[in-house]
Short mmCIF file of C-alpha atoms in Angstrom, two decimals:
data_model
loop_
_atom_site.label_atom_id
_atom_site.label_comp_id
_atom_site.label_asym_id
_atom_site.label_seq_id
_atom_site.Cartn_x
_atom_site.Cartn_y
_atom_site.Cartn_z
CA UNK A 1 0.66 -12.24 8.27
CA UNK A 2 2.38 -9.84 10.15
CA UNK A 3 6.15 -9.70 11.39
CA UNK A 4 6.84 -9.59 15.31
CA UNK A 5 9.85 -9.60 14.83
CA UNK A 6 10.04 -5.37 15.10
CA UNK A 7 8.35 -4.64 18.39
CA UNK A 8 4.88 -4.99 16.63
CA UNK A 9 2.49 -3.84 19.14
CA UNK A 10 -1.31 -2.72 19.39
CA UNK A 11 -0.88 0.11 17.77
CA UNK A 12 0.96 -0.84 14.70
CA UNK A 13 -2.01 -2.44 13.19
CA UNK A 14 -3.92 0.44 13.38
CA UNK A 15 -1.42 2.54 11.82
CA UNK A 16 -1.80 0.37 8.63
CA UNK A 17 -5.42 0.45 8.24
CA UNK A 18 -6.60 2.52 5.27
CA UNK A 19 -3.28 1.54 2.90
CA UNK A 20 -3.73 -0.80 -0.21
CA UNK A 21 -2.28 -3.97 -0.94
CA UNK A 22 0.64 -2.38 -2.80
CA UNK A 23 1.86 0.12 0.48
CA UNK A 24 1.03 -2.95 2.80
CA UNK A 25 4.12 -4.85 0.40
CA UNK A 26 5.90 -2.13 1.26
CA UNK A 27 5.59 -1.76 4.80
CA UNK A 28 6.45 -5.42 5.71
CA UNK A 29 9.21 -4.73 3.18
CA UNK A 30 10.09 -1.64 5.19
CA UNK A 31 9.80 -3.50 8.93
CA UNK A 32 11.77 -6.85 7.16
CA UNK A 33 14.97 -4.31 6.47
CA UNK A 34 14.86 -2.26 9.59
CA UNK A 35 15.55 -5.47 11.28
CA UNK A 36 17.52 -6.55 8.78
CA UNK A 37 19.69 -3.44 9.22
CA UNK A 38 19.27 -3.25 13.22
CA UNK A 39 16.96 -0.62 13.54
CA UNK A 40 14.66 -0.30 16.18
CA UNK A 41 12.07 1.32 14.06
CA UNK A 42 10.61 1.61 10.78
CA UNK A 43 11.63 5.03 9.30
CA UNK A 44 11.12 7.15 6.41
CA UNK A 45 13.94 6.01 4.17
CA UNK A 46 12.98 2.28 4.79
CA UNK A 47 9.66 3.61 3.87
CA UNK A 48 10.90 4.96 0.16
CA UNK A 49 13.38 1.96 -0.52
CA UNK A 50 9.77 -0.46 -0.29
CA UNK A 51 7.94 1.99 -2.54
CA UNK A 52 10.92 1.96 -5.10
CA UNK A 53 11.19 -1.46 -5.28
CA UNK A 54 7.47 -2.21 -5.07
CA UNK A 55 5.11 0.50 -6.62
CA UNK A 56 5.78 1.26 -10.83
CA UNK A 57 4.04 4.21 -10.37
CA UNK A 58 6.39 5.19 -7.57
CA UNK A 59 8.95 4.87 -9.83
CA UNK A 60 7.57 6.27 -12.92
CA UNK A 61 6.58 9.72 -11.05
CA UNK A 62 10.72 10.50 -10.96
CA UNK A 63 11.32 12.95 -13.34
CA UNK A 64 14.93 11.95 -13.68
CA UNK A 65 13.34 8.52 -14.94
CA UNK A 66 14.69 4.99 -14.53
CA UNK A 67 18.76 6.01 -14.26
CA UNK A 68 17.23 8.14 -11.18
CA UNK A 69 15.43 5.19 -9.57
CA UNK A 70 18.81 3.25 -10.30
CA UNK A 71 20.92 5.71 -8.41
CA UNK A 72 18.52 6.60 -5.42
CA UNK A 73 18.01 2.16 -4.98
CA UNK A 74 21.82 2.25 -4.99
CA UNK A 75 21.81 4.93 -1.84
CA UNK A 76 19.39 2.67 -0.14
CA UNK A 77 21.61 -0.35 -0.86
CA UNK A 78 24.33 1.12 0.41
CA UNK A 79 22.37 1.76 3.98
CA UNK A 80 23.43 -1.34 5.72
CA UNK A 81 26.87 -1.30 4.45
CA UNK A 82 28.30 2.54 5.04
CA UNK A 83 25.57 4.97 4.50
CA UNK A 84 23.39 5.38 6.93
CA UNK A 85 24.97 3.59 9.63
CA UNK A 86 25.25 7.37 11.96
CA UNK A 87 21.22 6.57 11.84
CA UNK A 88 22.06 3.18 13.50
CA UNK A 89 20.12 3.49 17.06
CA UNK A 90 19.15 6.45 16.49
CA UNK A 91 15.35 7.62 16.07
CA UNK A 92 14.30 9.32 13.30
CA UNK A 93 12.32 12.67 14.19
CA UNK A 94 12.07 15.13 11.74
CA UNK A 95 9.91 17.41 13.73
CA UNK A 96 6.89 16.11 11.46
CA UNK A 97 5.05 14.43 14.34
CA UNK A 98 4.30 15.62 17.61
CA UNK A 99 5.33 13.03 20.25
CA UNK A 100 5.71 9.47 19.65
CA UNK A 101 4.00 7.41 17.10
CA UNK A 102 3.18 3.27 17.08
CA UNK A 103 5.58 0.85 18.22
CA UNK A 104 8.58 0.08 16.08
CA UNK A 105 7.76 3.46 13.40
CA UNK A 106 9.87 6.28 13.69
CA UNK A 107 7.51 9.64 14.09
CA UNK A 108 8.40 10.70 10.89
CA UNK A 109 7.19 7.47 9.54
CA UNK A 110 4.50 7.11 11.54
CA UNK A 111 3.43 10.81 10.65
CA UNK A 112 3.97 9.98 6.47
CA UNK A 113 1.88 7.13 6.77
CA UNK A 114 -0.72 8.87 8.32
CA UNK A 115 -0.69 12.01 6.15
CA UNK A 116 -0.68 9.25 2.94
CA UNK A 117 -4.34 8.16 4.57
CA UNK A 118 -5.37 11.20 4.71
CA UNK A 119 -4.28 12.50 1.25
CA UNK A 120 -6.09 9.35 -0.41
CA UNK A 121 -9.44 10.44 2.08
CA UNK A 122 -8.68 13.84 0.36
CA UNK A 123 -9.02 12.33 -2.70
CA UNK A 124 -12.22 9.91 -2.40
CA UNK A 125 -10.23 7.22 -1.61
CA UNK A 126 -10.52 4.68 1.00
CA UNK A 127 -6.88 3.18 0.89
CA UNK A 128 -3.82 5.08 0.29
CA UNK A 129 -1.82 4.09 -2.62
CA UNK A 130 2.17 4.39 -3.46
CA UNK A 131 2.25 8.11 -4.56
CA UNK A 132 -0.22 9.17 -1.13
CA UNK A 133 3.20 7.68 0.91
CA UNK A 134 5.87 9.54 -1.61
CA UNK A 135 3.76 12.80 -1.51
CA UNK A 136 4.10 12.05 2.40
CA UNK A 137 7.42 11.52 2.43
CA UNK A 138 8.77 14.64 0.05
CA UNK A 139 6.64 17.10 2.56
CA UNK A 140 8.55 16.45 5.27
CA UNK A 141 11.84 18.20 4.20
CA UNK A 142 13.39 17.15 7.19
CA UNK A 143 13.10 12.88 6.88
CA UNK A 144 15.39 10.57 6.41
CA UNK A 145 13.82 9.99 2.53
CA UNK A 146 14.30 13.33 1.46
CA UNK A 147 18.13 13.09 2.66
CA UNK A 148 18.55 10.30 0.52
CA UNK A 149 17.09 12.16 -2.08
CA UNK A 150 18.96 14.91 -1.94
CA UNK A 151 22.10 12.98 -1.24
CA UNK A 152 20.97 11.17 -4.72
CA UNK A 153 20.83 14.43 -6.71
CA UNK A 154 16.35 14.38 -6.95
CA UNK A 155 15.18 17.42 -8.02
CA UNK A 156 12.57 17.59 -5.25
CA UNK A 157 10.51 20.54 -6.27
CA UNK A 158 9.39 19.12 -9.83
CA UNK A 159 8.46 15.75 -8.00
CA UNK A 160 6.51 17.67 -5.70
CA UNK A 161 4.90 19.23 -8.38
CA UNK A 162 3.99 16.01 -10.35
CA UNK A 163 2.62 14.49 -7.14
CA UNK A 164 0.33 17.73 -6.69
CA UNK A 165 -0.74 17.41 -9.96
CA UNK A 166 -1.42 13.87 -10.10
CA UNK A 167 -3.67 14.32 -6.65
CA UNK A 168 -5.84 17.07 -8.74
CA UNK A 169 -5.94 14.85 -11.77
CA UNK A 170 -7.37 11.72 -9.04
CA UNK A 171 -9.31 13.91 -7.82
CA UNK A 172 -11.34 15.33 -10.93
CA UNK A 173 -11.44 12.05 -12.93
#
């Protein structure tokens, strides 16, 4: 069942068709903190503290392993309570998404979660998984998730790399 709590509208259904079980988690994860910390929208970091917390293999694709996950959960902890709080009523646009996406995402998020579908379709899949939504979110340089990863200390390039390598290894087994 869905939250209305977060200006759920028409379109926000639609934006989650095509995601499995495990990125649905996450989004209702995702839209229970944003209002939780008083965002208006769903964005991008919400997005990558649900897949952390929710997805193993979200977590196992850090290279810098399990103290990594540790430290970038603590960032995302720290949101509500200090960090973050210059993104309070703000909306997150990274430039990824051209005008405005479904009600209560940020574009950025809106965009991620649409490029995840389409990475699993790339693939032969018919649901995007927890690594479709990371890959998403570490192409858009400019999101809210990849400040927190860089504010974490992520080395982003070899996590794009595993990601890229994982989609050709999905993709020829």
């Amino acid at each position: 069942m869905r939250s209305r709590t977060l200006s759920a509208g028409p379109d926000d259904a639609r934006c989650e068709d095509g995601v499995s079980d495990v990125v649905a988690v996450v989004i209702e994860g995702a839209r229970r903190r944003a209002v939780r910390d008083g965002d208006a929208q769903i964005d991008t970091a919400h997005l990558l503290h649900g897949l952390l917390e929710s997805d193993p293999e979200v977590r196992d694709a850090f290279p810098g392993g399990p103290p990594q996950v540790i430290r970038l959960l603590g960032y995302l902890v720290q949101r509500a309570i200090g960090y973050g709080l210059r993104w309070s009523g703000t909306v997150e646009d990274s430039g990824a998404a051209a005008g405005s996406g479904p009600v209560g995402w940020s574009p950025a998020a809106a965009a991620a979660l649409d490029a995840a579908v389409r990475r699993a379709a790339s693939r032969g899949a018919s649901r995007a998984v927890g690594l479709d939504l990371l890959a998403a979110l570490v192409h858009d340089r400019e999101c809210r998730a990849m400040e927190v990863l860089r504010r974490a200390g992520v080395a982003v390039e070899p996590l794009v790399t595993a990601l890229a390598g994982e989609t050709c290894q999905q993709s020829s087994g």
